[in-house]
Amino acid sequence: MTSSIEKRKLAARAWFEALRDDLCTEFEQLEDELGGRDPPGRFIRRHWRRTDHTDAAGGGGVMAMIHGRLFEKAGIHCSTVHGEFSPEFRKQMPGTEEDARFWASGISLIAHPRNPFVPTVHMNTRMVVTSKSWFGGGADLTPVLDRRRIQEHPDSIAFHAAMKQACDAHRLADYARYKQWCDEYFSLPHRAEPRGIGGIFFDYLDTGDWEADFAFVKEVGRAFHAAYPPIVRANMNEAWSDVDREEQLIRRGRYVEFNLLYDRGTIFGLKTGGNVESILSSLPPVAKWP
């Protein structure tokens, strides 16, 4: 008989992978809608496997990458990994004091559109199991043009409204706290500036009601799916200049700085023997430092 935690693992993994498939279909539809002389982009999937620090088999994942006429580079990845945390890393994770074994599954999305008027976006949700279990994740929007990096812009308003609606639908979710957490997390202290206009961020979500926690995590995925494509459609046909492109590339440089210096997902993936190419696929294809 499958134990309760094993059933939960299967359910979480199935949801992350179903969401991945739905989002890949949506992004390819957006590629079709843009039109143009270049062919629409299509996702290419590649499987990868890992071993943990003891060289034992430890699961893996599927990279789904697209390089298109609309999305210069986008990745929607799912992974399910397990094994033992390394001695230096286990101290940082809850529930590993006496047992270093872990299991983790999740979805991670990052999109770098070609048109500077279309905001860069990030979304991920995950489930982690040690001797404890919890969910984490969130979504945030990063406009790359300064004149659009304001809370009063329609894109910002729409994105925040979607995240708030996802939280408000579940009593366990504290939108104000998750929004503030996002603002504090997605920032570049060395530049004293935010990465983007925010969204929500949460971690170590374990209220004692797993079904309720999981329902909220699914709501976040659905809210993102509902919110981001309309923002893309509203902006993808805007005419942009060389000046706009230059500003986009410099802003992408800031994105690189955050992901390499501060991003916990990057650190977790590298410390647990994840696929390096998948972990670093969040970096933009082209960036500049003036």
Tab-separated table of C-alpha atoms in Angstrom:
chain	number	residue	atom	x	y	z
A	1	MET	CA	0.000	0.000	0.000
A	2	THR	CA	1.294	3.420	-0.951
A	3	SER	CA	1.897	5.593	2.121
A	4	SER	CA	0.294	8.979	2.569
A	5	ILE	CA	3.518	10.890	1.882
A	6	GLU	CA	4.191	8.835	-1.252
A	7	LYS	CA	0.715	9.633	-2.567
A	8	ARG	CA	1.352	13.299	-1.905
A	9	LYS	CA	4.657	13.153	-3.749
A	10	LEU	CA	2.963	11.585	-6.769
A	11	ALA	CA	0.175	14.162	-6.747
A	12	ALA	CA	2.562	17.115	-6.508
A	13	ARG	CA	4.812	15.821	-9.274
A	14	ALA	CA	1.833	15.149	-11.543
A	15	TRP	CA	0.549	18.705	-11.028
A	16	PHE	CA	3.909	20.337	-11.752
A	17	GLU	CA	4.297	18.343	-14.947
A	18	ALA	CA	0.715	19.021	-16.094
A	19	LEU	CA	1.215	22.740	-15.493
A	20	ARG	CA	4.442	22.573	-17.481
A	21	ASP	CA	2.628	21.004	-20.421
A	22	ASP	CA	-0.148	23.619	-20.319
A	23	LEU	CA	2.327	26.510	-20.182
A	24	CYS	CA	4.425	25.096	-23.025
A	25	THR	CA	1.286	24.907	-25.160
A	26	GLU	CA	0.368	28.497	-24.231
A	27	PHE	CA	3.813	29.871	-25.058
A	28	GLU	CA	3.835	28.120	-28.417
A	29	GLN	CA	0.407	29.614	-29.141
A	30	LEU	CA	1.828	33.061	-28.398
A	31	GLU	CA	4.680	32.362	-30.811
A	32	ASP	CA	2.077	31.527	-33.491
A	33	GLU	CA	0.059	34.670	-32.782
A	34	LEU	CA	2.985	37.055	-33.197
A	35	GLY	CA	3.477	36.265	-36.851
A	36	GLY	CA	6.456	37.328	-38.923
A	37	ARG	CA	8.927	35.908	-41.406
A	38	ASP	CA	10.783	33.779	-38.893
A	39	PRO	CA	9.182	30.458	-37.940
A	40	PRO	CA	7.439	30.284	-34.561
A	41	GLY	CA	9.513	28.814	-31.788
A	42	ARG	CA	8.856	25.375	-30.364
A	43	PHE	CA	9.983	23.816	-27.103
A	44	ILE	CA	12.707	21.197	-27.242
A	45	ARG	CA	12.717	18.817	-24.291
A	46	ARG	CA	15.762	17.090	-22.925
A	47	HIS	CA	15.921	14.593	-20.078
A	48	TRP	CA	18.690	14.632	-17.500
A	49	ARG	CA	19.691	12.451	-14.555
A	50	ARG	CA	21.683	13.175	-11.406
A	51	THR	CA	23.614	11.498	-8.641
A	52	ASP	CA	23.915	12.804	-5.101
A	53	HIS	CA	27.143	13.498	-3.221
A	54	THR	CA	27.561	9.771	-2.541
A	55	ASP	CA	27.283	9.006	-6.293
A	56	ALA	CA	23.951	7.266	-5.744
A	57	ALA	CA	21.233	7.693	-8.369
A	58	GLY	CA	19.057	10.629	-7.390
A	59	GLY	CA	16.307	11.285	-9.925
A	60	GLY	CA	16.408	13.987	-12.562
A	61	GLY	CA	14.191	16.106	-14.725
A	62	VAL	CA	13.216	17.456	-18.116
A	63	MET	CA	14.429	20.728	-19.572
A	64	ALA	CA	11.993	22.389	-21.986
A	65	MET	CA	13.670	25.261	-23.869
A	66	ILE	CA	12.378	27.547	-26.583
A	67	HIS	CA	14.256	30.088	-28.721
A	68	GLY	CA	11.650	31.807	-30.853
A	69	ARG	CA	10.588	34.989	-32.583
A	70	LEU	CA	8.679	36.138	-29.481
A	71	PHE	CA	10.581	34.443	-26.664
A	72	GLU	CA	14.261	35.009	-27.309
A	73	LYS	CA	14.869	32.430	-24.616
A	74	ALA	CA	12.453	30.701	-22.266
A	75	GLY	CA	12.650	27.579	-20.160
A	76	ILE	CA	9.911	25.632	-18.406
A	77	HIS	CA	11.531	22.850	-16.420
A	78	CYS	CA	10.326	20.094	-14.122
A	79	SER	CA	12.521	18.008	-11.866
A	80	THR	CA	12.038	15.344	-9.222
A	81	VAL	CA	15.179	14.565	-7.252
A	82	HIS	CA	16.109	12.623	-4.140
A	83	GLY	CA	19.130	11.469	-2.187
A	84	GLU	CA	21.214	12.775	0.683
A	85	PHE	CA	22.198	16.364	1.315
A	86	SER	CA	25.929	16.912	1.542
A	87	PRO	CA	27.209	17.466	5.104
A	88	GLU	CA	27.818	21.189	4.557
A	89	PHE	CA	24.381	21.788	3.035
A	90	ARG	CA	22.113	19.678	5.260
A	91	LYS	CA	22.513	22.121	8.160
A	92	GLN	CA	20.619	24.715	6.125
A	93	MET	CA	17.530	22.564	5.549
A	94	PRO	CA	14.729	21.855	8.052
A	95	GLY	CA	14.266	18.277	9.212
A	96	THR	CA	17.774	17.031	8.407
A	97	GLU	CA	19.274	16.988	11.897
A	98	GLU	CA	19.223	13.178	12.177
A	99	ASP	CA	18.445	12.111	8.607
A	100	ALA	CA	20.041	13.789	5.592
A	101	ARG	CA	17.731	12.208	3.037
A	102	PHE	CA	15.455	14.426	0.951
A	103	TRP	CA	13.015	14.432	-1.946
A	104	ALA	CA	12.040	17.485	-3.987
A	105	SER	CA	9.853	18.109	-7.019
A	106	GLY	CA	8.901	21.313	-8.760
A	107	ILE	CA	8.402	23.472	-11.815
A	108	SER	CA	10.531	26.473	-12.742
A	109	LEU	CA	9.767	28.954	-15.525
A	110	ILE	CA	11.804	31.890	-16.794
A	111	ALA	CA	11.019	33.842	-19.966
A	112	HIS	CA	13.176	36.480	-21.672
A	113	PRO	CA	11.051	37.972	-24.471
A	114	ARG	CA	12.716	39.525	-27.511
A	115	ASN	CA	10.573	42.677	-27.516
A	116	PRO	CA	11.677	45.047	-24.697
A	117	PHE	CA	8.050	46.028	-24.127
A	118	VAL	CA	7.197	42.481	-22.993
A	119	PRO	CA	8.329	41.956	-19.375
A	120	THR	CA	10.644	39.197	-18.314
A	121	VAL	CA	8.880	36.832	-15.920
A	122	HIS	CA	9.704	34.089	-13.439
A	123	MET	CA	7.525	31.520	-11.686
A	124	ASN	CA	8.268	28.418	-9.657
A	125	THR	CA	6.530	26.144	-7.191
A	126	ARG	CA	8.005	23.155	-5.412
A	127	MET	CA	7.472	20.532	-2.736
A	128	VAL	CA	10.364	19.467	-0.498
A	129	VAL	CA	10.386	16.466	1.844
A	130	THR	CA	12.911	15.655	4.575
A	131	SER	CA	11.666	14.399	7.924
A	132	LYS	CA	9.326	17.355	7.391
A	133	SER	CA	7.591	18.522	4.218
A	134	TRP	CA	6.687	21.929	2.835
A	135	PHE	CA	5.874	23.947	-0.273
A	136	GLY	CA	7.552	27.041	-1.634
A	137	GLY	CA	7.478	29.227	-4.693
A	138	GLY	CA	5.987	32.354	-6.170
A	139	ALA	CA	6.017	34.538	-9.259
A	140	ASP	CA	7.484	37.919	-10.098
A	141	LEU	CA	7.493	40.293	-13.061
A	142	THR	CA	10.519	42.214	-14.358
A	143	PRO	CA	9.845	44.952	-16.915
A	144	VAL	CA	13.132	45.841	-18.604
A	145	LEU	CA	12.331	49.458	-19.527
A	146	ASP	CA	12.553	51.961	-16.669
A	147	ARG	CA	9.468	53.873	-17.793
A	148	ARG	CA	7.454	50.676	-17.354
A	149	ARG	CA	9.069	49.570	-14.068
A	150	ILE	CA	6.447	51.339	-11.987
A	151	GLN	CA	3.662	50.004	-9.805
A	152	GLU	CA	1.099	52.176	-11.619
A	153	HIS	CA	1.716	50.562	-15.021
A	154	PRO	CA	-1.205	48.408	-16.259
A	155	ASP	CA	1.051	45.337	-16.490
A	156	SER	CA	2.109	45.741	-12.862
A	157	ILE	CA	-1.461	46.265	-11.708
A	158	ALA	CA	-2.718	43.195	-13.595
A	159	PHE	CA	0.069	40.952	-12.325
A	160	HIS	CA	-0.334	41.995	-8.703
A	161	ALA	CA	-4.114	41.605	-8.959
A	162	ALA	CA	-3.726	38.017	-10.167
A	163	MET	CA	-1.368	37.109	-7.344
A	164	LYS	CA	-3.624	38.753	-4.766
A	165	GLN	CA	-6.645	36.898	-6.093
A	166	ALA	CA	-4.757	33.599	-5.795
A	167	CYS	CA	-3.926	34.351	-2.160
A	168	ASP	CA	-7.364	35.686	-1.273
A	169	ALA	CA	-8.955	32.449	-2.477
A	170	HIS	CA	-7.148	30.529	0.296
A	171	ARG	CA	-7.354	31.520	3.947
A	172	LEU	CA	-3.890	30.151	4.696
A	173	ALA	CA	-2.200	32.581	2.270
A	174	ASP	CA	-1.141	35.993	3.554
A	175	TYR	CA	-0.917	38.175	0.447
A	176	ALA	CA	0.580	41.196	2.198
A	177	ARG	CA	3.311	39.052	3.752
A	178	TYR	CA	4.053	37.151	0.544
A	179	LYS	CA	4.203	40.392	-1.442
A	180	GLN	CA	6.615	41.950	1.038
A	181	TRP	CA	8.672	38.749	1.100
A	182	CYS	CA	8.944	38.951	-2.691
A	183	ASP	CA	10.029	42.602	-2.603
A	184	GLU	CA	12.691	41.826	-0.003
A	185	TYR	CA	13.927	38.663	-1.699
A	186	PHE	CA	14.060	39.818	-5.316
A	187	SER	CA	16.346	42.755	-4.685
A	188	LEU	CA	19.959	43.606	-5.442
A	189	PRO	CA	21.485	44.897	-2.199
A	190	HIS	CA	24.740	45.897	-3.878
A	191	ARG	CA	22.783	48.226	-6.174
A	192	ALA	CA	20.065	49.140	-3.665
A	193	GLU	CA	17.355	48.410	-6.230
A	194	PRO	CA	14.602	45.828	-6.814
A	195	ARG	CA	14.902	43.212	-9.536
A	196	GLY	CA	11.471	44.037	-10.910
A	197	ILE	CA	8.041	45.193	-9.763
A	198	GLY	CA	7.459	42.210	-7.476
A	199	GLY	CA	4.792	39.571	-7.109
A	200	ILE	CA	4.650	36.974	-4.342
A	201	PHE	CA	7.186	34.691	-2.701
A	202	PHE	CA	6.680	32.056	-0.006
A	203	ASP	CA	8.640	29.188	1.492
A	204	TYR	CA	8.396	26.529	4.223
A	205	LEU	CA	4.604	26.468	3.778
A	206	ASP	CA	3.298	23.761	6.097
A	207	THR	CA	0.095	24.680	7.902
A	208	GLY	CA	-0.617	21.103	8.984
A	209	ASP	CA	-3.296	20.778	6.285
A	210	TRP	CA	-1.416	19.410	3.270
A	211	GLU	CA	-4.448	19.393	0.977
A	212	ALA	CA	-5.095	23.077	1.674
A	213	ASP	CA	-1.437	23.961	1.147
A	214	PHE	CA	-1.373	22.037	-2.134
A	215	ALA	CA	-4.585	23.694	-3.301
A	216	PHE	CA	-2.983	27.103	-2.821
A	217	VAL	CA	0.168	26.053	-4.687
A	218	LYS	CA	-1.980	24.949	-7.616
A	219	GLU	CA	-3.839	28.272	-7.457
A	220	VAL	CA	-0.556	30.142	-7.859
A	221	GLY	CA	0.192	28.184	-11.038
A	222	ARG	CA	-3.263	28.805	-12.458
A	223	ALA	CA	-3.082	32.511	-11.570
A	224	PHE	CA	0.232	32.868	-13.365
A	225	HIS	CA	-1.153	31.061	-16.418
A	226	ALA	CA	-4.108	33.435	-16.473
A	227	ALA	CA	-2.090	36.615	-15.881
A	228	TYR	CA	1.061	36.522	-17.975
A	229	PRO	CA	-0.160	35.623	-21.505
A	230	PRO	CA	-2.517	38.666	-21.651
A	231	ILE	CA	0.430	40.891	-20.675
A	232	VAL	CA	2.448	39.358	-23.520
A	233	ARG	CA	-0.376	39.845	-26.007
A	234	ALA	CA	-0.840	43.481	-24.977
A	235	ASN	CA	2.797	44.318	-25.720
A	236	MET	CA	4.269	41.905	-28.246
A	237	ASN	CA	3.432	44.005	-31.314
A	238	GLU	CA	4.843	47.268	-29.928
A	239	ALA	CA	7.545	48.829	-32.080
A	240	TRP	CA	10.876	49.143	-30.274
A	241	SER	CA	14.072	51.017	-30.958
A	242	ASP	CA	17.797	50.360	-30.603
A	243	VAL	CA	17.688	52.506	-27.472
A	244	ASP	CA	15.006	50.221	-26.014
A	245	ARG	CA	17.096	47.164	-26.860
A	246	GLU	CA	20.164	48.666	-25.190
A	247	GLU	CA	18.183	49.349	-22.012
A	248	GLN	CA	16.789	45.814	-22.107
A	249	LEU	CA	20.258	44.281	-22.324
A	250	ILE	CA	21.577	46.339	-19.407
A	251	ARG	CA	18.561	45.382	-17.294
A	252	ARG	CA	19.180	41.751	-18.172
A	253	GLY	CA	22.664	42.192	-16.740
A	254	ARG	CA	21.047	43.033	-13.409
A	255	TYR	CA	19.024	39.830	-13.726
A	256	VAL	CA	22.242	37.856	-14.140
A	257	GLU	CA	23.697	39.487	-11.040
A	258	PHE	CA	20.759	38.447	-8.898
A	259	ASN	CA	20.593	34.882	-10.154
A	260	LEU	CA	24.291	34.248	-9.654
A	261	LEU	CA	24.749	36.097	-6.371
A	262	TYR	CA	21.526	35.652	-4.413
A	263	ASP	CA	19.049	33.197	-5.920
A	264	ARG	CA	18.329	30.340	-3.505
A	265	GLY	CA	17.076	28.068	-6.271
A	266	THR	CA	20.396	28.387	-8.094
A	267	ILE	CA	22.307	27.598	-4.914
A	268	PHE	CA	20.027	24.647	-4.038
A	269	GLY	CA	20.361	23.146	-7.506
A	270	LEU	CA	24.141	23.429	-7.606
A	271	LYS	CA	24.595	22.180	-4.028
A	272	THR	CA	22.425	19.106	-4.650
A	273	GLY	CA	24.073	17.980	-7.881
A	274	GLY	CA	21.394	19.283	-10.217
A	275	ASN	CA	21.771	19.739	-13.952
A	276	VAL	CA	23.992	22.808	-14.380
A	277	GLU	CA	22.619	23.699	-17.796
A	278	SER	CA	19.064	23.566	-16.477
A	279	ILE	CA	19.927	25.590	-13.365
A	280	LEU	CA	21.673	28.326	-15.342
A	281	SER	CA	19.114	28.398	-18.154
A	282	SER	CA	17.442	31.233	-16.242
A	283	LEU	CA	20.192	33.529	-17.488
A	284	PRO	CA	19.282	35.670	-20.514
A	285	PRO	CA	20.786	34.812	-23.924
A	286	VAL	CA	22.316	38.289	-24.322
A	287	ALA	CA	23.107	40.894	-21.653
A	288	LYS	CA	25.339	43.944	-21.249
A	289	TRP	CA	27.245	45.769	-18.555
A	290	PRO	CA	27.946	49.367	-19.610
